[in-house]
Short mmCIF file of C-alpha atoms and ligand atoms in Angstrom, two decimals:
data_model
loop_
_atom_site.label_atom_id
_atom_site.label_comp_id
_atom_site.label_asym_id
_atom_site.label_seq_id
_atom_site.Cartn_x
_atom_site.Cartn_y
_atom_site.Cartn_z
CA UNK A 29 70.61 107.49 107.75
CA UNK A 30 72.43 106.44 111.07
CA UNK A 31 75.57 104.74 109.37
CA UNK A 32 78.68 106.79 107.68
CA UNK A 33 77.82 106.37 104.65
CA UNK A 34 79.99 106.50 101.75
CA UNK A 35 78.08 107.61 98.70
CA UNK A 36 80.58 107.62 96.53
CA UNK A 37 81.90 104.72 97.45
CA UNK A 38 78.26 102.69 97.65
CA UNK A 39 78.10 103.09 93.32
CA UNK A 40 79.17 101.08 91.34
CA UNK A 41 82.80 101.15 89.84
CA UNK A 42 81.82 101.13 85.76
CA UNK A 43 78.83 103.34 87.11
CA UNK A 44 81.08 105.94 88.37
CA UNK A 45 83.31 105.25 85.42
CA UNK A 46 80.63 105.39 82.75
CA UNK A 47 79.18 108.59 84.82
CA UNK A 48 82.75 110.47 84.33
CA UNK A 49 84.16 108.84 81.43
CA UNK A 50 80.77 107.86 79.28
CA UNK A 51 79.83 104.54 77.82
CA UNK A 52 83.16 104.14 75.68
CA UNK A 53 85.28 103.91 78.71
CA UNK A 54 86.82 100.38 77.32
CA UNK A 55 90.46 99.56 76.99
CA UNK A 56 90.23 100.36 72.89
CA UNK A 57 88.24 103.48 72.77
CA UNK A 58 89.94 107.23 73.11
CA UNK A 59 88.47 108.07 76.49
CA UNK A 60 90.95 105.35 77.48
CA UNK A 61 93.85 106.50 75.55
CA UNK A 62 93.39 109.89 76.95
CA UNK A 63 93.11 108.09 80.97
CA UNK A 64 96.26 106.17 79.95
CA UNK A 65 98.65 109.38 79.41
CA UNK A 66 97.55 110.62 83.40
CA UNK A 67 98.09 106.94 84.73
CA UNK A 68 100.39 105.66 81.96
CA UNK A 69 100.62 101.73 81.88
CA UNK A 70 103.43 100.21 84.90
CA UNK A 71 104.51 97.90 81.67
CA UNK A 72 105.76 100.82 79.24
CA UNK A 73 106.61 102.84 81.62
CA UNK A 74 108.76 99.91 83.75
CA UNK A 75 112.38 101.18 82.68
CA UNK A 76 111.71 104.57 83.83
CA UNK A 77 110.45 104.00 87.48
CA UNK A 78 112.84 101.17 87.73
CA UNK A 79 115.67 103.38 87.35
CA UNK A 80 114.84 106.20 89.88
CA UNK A 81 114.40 103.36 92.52
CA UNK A 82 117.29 101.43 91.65
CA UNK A 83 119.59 101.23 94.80
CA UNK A 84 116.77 101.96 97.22
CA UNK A 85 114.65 99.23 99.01
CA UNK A 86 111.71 98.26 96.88
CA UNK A 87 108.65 96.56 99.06
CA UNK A 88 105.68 95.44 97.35
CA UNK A 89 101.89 95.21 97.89
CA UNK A 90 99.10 93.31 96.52
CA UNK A 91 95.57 93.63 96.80
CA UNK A 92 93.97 89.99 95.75
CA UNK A 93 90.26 90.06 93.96
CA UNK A 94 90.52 91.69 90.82
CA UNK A 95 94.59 91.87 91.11
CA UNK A 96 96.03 88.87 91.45
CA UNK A 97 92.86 86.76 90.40
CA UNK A 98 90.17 87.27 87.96
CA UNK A 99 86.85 89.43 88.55
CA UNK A 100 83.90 86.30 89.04
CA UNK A 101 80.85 85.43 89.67
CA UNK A 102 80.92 83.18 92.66
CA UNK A 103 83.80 85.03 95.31
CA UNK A 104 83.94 81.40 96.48
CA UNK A 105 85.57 79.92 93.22
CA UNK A 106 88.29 83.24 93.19
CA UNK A 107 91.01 81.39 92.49
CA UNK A 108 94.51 82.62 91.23
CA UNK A 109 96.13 80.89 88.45
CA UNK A 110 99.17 78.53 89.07
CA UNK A 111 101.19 81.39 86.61
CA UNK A 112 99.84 84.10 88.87
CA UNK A 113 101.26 82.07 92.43
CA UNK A 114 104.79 81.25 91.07
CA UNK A 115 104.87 85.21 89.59
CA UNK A 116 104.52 86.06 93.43
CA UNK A 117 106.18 83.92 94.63
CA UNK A 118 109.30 85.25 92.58
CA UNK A 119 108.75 88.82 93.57
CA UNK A 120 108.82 87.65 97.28
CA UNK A 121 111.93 85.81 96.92
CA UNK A 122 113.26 89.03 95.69
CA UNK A 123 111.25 91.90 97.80
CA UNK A 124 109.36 92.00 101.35
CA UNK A 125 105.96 91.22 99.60
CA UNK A 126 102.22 91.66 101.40
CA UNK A 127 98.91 90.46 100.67
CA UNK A 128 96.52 93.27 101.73
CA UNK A 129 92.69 92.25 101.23
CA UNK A 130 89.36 92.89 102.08
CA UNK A 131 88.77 88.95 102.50
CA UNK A 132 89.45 87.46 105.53
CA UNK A 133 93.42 86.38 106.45
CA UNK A 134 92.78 82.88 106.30
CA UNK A 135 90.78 82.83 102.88
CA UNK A 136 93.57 84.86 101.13
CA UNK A 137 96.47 82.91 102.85
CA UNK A 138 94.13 79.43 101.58
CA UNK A 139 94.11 80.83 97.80
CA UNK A 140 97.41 82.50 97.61
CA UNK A 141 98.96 79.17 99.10
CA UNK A 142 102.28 81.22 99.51
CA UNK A 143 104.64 81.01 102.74
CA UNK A 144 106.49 83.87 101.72
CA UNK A 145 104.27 86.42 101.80
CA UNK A 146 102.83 88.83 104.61
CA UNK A 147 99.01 88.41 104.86
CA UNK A 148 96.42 91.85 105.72
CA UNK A 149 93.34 90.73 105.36
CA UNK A 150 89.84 92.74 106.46
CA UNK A 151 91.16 95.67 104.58
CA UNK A 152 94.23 95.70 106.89
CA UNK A 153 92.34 95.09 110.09
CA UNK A 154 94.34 91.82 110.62
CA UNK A 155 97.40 91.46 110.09
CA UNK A 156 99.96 88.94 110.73
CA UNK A 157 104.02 89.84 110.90
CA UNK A 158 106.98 88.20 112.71
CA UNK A 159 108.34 91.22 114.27
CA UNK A 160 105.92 93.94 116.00
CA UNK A 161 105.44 97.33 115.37
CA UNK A 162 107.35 99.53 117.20
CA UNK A 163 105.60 103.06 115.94
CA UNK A 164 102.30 101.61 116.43
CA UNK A 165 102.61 101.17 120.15
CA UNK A 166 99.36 99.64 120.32
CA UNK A 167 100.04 96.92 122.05
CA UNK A 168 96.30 95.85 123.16
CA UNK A 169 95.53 95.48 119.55
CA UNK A 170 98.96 93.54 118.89
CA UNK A 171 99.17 90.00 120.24
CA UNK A 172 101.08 87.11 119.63
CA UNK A 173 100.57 83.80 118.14
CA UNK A 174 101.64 81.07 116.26
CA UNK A 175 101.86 80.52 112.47
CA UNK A 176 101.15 77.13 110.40
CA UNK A 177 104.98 76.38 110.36
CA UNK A 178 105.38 76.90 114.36
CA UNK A 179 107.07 80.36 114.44
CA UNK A 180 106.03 82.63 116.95
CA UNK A 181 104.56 85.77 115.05
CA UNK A 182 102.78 89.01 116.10
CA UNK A 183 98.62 89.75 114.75
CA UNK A 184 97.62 93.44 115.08
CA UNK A 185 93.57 93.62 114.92
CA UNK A 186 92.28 96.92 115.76
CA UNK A 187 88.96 95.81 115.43
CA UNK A 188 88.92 93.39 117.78
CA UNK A 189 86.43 94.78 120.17
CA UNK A 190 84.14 94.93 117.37
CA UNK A 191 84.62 90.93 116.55
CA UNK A 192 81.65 89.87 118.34
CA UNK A 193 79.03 93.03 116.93
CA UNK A 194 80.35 92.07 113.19
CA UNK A 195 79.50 88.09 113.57
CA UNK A 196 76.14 89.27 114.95
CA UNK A 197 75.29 91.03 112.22
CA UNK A 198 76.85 88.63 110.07
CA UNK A 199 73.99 86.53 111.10
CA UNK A 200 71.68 88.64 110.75
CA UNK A 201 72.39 89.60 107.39
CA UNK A 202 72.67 85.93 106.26
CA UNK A 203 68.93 85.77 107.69
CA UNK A 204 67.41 88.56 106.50
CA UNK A 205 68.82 88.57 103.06
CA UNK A 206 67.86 84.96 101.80
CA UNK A 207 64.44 86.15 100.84
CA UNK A 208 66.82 87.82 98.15
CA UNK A 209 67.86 85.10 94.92
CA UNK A 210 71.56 85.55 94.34
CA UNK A 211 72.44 87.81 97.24
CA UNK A 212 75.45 86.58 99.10
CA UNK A 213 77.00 87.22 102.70
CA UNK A 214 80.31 86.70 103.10
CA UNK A 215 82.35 86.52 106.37
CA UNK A 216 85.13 88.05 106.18
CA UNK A 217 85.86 88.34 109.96
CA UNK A 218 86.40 91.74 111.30
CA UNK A 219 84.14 92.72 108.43
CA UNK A 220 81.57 91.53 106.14
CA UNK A 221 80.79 91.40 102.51
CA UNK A 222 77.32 91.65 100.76
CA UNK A 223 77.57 90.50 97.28
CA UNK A 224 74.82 91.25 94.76
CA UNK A 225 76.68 89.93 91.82
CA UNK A 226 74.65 87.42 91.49
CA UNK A 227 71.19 89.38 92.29
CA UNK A 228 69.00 89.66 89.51
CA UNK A 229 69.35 93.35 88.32
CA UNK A 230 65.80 94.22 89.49
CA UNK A 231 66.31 92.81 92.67
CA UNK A 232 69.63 95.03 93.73
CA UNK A 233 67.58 97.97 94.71
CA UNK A 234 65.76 95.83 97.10
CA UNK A 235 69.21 93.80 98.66
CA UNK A 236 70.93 98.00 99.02
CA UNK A 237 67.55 98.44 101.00
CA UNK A 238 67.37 95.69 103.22
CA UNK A 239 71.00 95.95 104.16
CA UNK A 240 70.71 99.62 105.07
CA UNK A 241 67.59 98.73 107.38
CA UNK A 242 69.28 95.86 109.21
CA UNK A 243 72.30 98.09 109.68
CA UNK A 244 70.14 101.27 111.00
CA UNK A 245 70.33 98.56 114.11
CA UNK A 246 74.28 99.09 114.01
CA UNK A 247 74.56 103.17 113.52
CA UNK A 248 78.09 102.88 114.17
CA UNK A 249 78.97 100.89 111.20
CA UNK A 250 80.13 101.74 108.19
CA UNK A 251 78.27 101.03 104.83
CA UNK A 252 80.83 101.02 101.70
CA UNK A 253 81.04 99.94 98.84
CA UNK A 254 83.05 97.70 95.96
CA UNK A 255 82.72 95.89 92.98
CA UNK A 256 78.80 95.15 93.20
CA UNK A 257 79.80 94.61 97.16
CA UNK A 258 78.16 96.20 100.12
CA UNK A 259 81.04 96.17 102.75
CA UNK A 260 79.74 96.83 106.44
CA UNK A 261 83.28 98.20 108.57
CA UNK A 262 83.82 98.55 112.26
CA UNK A 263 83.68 101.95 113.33
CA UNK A 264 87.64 102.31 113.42
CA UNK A 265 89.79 105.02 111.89
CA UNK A 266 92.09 102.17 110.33
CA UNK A 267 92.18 101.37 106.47
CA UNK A 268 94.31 99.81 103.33
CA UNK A 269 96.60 102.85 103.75
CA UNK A 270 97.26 102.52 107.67
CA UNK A 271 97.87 99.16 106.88
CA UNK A 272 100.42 99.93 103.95
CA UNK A 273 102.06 102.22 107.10
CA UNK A 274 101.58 99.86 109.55
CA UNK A 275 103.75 96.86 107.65
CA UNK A 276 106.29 99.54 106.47
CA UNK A 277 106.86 100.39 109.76
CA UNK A 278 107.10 96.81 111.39
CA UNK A 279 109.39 95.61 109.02
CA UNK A 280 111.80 98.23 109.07
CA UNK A 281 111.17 100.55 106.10
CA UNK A 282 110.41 103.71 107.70
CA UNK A 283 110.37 106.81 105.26
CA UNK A 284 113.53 107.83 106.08
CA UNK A 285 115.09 105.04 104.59
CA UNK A 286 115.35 104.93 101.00
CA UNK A 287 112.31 102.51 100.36
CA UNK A 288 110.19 102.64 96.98
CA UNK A 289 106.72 101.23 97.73
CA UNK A 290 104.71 99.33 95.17
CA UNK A 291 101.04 98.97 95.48
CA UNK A 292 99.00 97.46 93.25
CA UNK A 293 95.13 97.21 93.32
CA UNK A 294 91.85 97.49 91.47
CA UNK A 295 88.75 98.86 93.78
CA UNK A 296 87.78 101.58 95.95
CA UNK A 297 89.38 100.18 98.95
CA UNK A 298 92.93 100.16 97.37
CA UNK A 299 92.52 104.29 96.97
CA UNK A 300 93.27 104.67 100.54
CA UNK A 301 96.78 102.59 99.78
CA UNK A 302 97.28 105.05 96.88
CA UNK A 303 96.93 107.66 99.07
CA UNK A 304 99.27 106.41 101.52
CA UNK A 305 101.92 105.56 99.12
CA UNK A 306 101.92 109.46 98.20
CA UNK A 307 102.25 110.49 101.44
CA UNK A 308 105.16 108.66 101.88
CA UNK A 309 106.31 110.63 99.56
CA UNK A 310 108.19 108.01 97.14
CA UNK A 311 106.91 104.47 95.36
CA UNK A 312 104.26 103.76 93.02
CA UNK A 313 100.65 103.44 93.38
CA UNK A 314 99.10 101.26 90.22
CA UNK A 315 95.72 100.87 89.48
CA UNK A 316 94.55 98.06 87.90
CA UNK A 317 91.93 98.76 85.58
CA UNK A 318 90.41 98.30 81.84
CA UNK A 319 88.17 101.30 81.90
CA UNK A 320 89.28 104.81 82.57
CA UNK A 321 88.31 105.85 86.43
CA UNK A 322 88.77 108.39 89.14
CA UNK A 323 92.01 107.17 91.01
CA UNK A 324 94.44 108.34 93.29
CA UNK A 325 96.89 105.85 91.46
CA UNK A 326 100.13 106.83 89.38
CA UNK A 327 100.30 104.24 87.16
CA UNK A 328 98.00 101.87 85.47
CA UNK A 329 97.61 98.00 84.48
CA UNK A 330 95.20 97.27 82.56
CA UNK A 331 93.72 93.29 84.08
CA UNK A 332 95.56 90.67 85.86
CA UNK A 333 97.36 89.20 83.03
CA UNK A 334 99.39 92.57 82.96
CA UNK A 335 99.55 92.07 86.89
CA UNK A 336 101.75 89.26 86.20
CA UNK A 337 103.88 90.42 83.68
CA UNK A 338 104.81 93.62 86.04
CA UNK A 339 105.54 90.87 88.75
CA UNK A 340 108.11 89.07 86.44
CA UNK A 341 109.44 91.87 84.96
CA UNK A 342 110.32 93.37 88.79
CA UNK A 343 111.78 89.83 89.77
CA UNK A 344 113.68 89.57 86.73
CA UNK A 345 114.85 93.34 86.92
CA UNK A 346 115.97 92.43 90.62
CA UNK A 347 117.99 89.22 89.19
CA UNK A 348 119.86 91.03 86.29
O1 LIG B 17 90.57 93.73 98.75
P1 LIG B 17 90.23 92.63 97.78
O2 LIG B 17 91.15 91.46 97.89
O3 LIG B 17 90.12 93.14 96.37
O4 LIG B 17 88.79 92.15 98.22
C1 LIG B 17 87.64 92.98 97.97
C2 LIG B 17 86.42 92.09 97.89
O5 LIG B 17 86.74 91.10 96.91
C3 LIG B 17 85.85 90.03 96.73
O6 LIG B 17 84.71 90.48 96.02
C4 LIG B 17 85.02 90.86 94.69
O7 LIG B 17 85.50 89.72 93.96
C5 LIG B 17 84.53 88.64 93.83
C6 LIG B 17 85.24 87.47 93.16
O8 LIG B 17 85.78 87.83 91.93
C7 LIG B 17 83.33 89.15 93.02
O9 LIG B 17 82.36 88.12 92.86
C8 LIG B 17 82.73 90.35 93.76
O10 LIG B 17 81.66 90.89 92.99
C9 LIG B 17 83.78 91.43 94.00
O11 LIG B 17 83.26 92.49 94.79
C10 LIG B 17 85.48 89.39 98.05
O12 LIG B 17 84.53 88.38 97.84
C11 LIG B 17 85.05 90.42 99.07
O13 LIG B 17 84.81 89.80 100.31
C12 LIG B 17 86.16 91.43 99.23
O14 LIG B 17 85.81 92.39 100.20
#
């Protein structure tokens, strides 16, 4: 195959999980139980971090699907609840708070409908600050611009020379693949989602296929994977985790300031934020997740409903 492939990456989440863990892997069953004392739950465990980072900055990221909104069918229809928005919402009034996704800026800053927040989007290939980096001299890849409310802010897209290859094959893709029921492209600007969610199960094999043909045209690229998600990547050294450094870095919290890092996320993407969290030596990487799995991740919440409650219980921590 021409493409970096990922292989691990390319399976399925609850495949992997079920591989490791076996087909009890659910949030009741002992496999779970056993998971939960390496990654022990950010909710019972609350009191204890918050006391080691009390006095020090805390700064906290968010991945969106399968965090801060539900797991569905149709990405489209992702929506976050109204609960889930003002929970945010309070953490950023309290913390410097960033939305890092695999979705395109603009569809995460549309659902998240918060001012308050700092949006990544692309898995970190765009991101949009007021202040530029100063460690990351790279200024071709950092421009300016201006935001919805008329402030002058700084976008850092290391991808960009790739913009025009990944709307290409965006096209293609969204050809090629609508001989297959269900199968979904999505654009997600500097890179692109192929959803076979909605593929009938007999039918996946053939969608994995086709997309690894039309991107032997594209050897360069990068073929990953997610949550029943092909993800085609530019050919860029730049992930979740350089994007976690990145936005520490522009706004201030390098590591040696006392800063406590919070990153929470569910998929294979959000390892590379775990990973960057523990080199930075201090903060907490939480995985969000009802089935035991391979993670990188310190702590553990179990679905987005959890999500939430850590979110109040930080803002309300912060207030008392
Ligand atoms: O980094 P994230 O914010 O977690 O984005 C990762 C991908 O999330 C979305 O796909 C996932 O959620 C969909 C809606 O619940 C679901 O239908 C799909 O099966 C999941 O893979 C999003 O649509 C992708 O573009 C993101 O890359």
């Amino acid at each position: 195959m021409g493409y970096q492939q990922l292989p691990s990456e390319t399976m399925n989440m609850e495949a992997i999980s079920k591989a490791t863990f076996g087909d009890n892997g659910d949030a009741n069953s002992g496999s779970y139980s056993s998971w939960l004392k390496e990654h022990p739950s950010a909710l019972g465990s609350f009191d204890r971090m918050m006391s080691t980072a009390k006095g020090s900055k805390i700064v906290v990221f968010l991945d969106y699907d399968g965090t801060l909104a539900q797991i569905v069918d149709n990405p489209d229809i992702a929506f976050m609840t109204d609960a889930m928005r003002a929970a945010v919402h309070e953490v950023a009034c309290c913390f410097p708070t960033a939305i890092i996704s695999g979705r395109c800026r603009d569809k995460v800053h549309e659902f998240v409908k918060l001012n308050d927040v700092y949006y990544a989007g692309s898995h970190g290939m765009d991101i949009m600050t007021p202040v530029r980096s100063l460690k990351f001299r790279d200024h071709k890849h950092q421009t300016t611009s201006i935001d919805e409310k008329g402030n002058k802010v700084f976008l850092f897209q290391p991808a960009q020379d790739f913009l025009p290859t990944v709307q290409e094959i965006f096209r293609v893709l969204g050809e090629k693949t609508k001989c297959i029921k269900g199968a979904m492209v999505e654009n997600n600007k500097f890179c692109i989602s192929v959803h076979s969610r909605r593929v009938p199960e007999e039918d996946v094999a053939a969608l994995e296929k086709l997309v690894t043909s039309v991107m032997e045209a594209f050897p360069e690229f990068r073929l990953t994977g997610g949550k029943e998600v092909m993800e085609i990547r530019p050919p860029i050294a730049w992930d979740k985790g350089l994007a976690v450094e990145y936005l520490l870095d522009t706004l201030g919290f390098d590591s040696s300031s006392d800063v406590h890092p919070i990153y929470i996320g569910d998929d294979v993407t959000d390892e590379d934020a775990f990973k960057a969290i523990k080199r930075f030596g201090q903060g907490y990487p939480i995985v969000v997740s009802s089935i035991p799995k391979e993670t990188k991740a310190s702590y553990s919440l179990r679905d987005p409903k959890e999500v939430m409650s850590f979110l109040l219980h930080l803002a309300q921590w912060k207030r008392s």
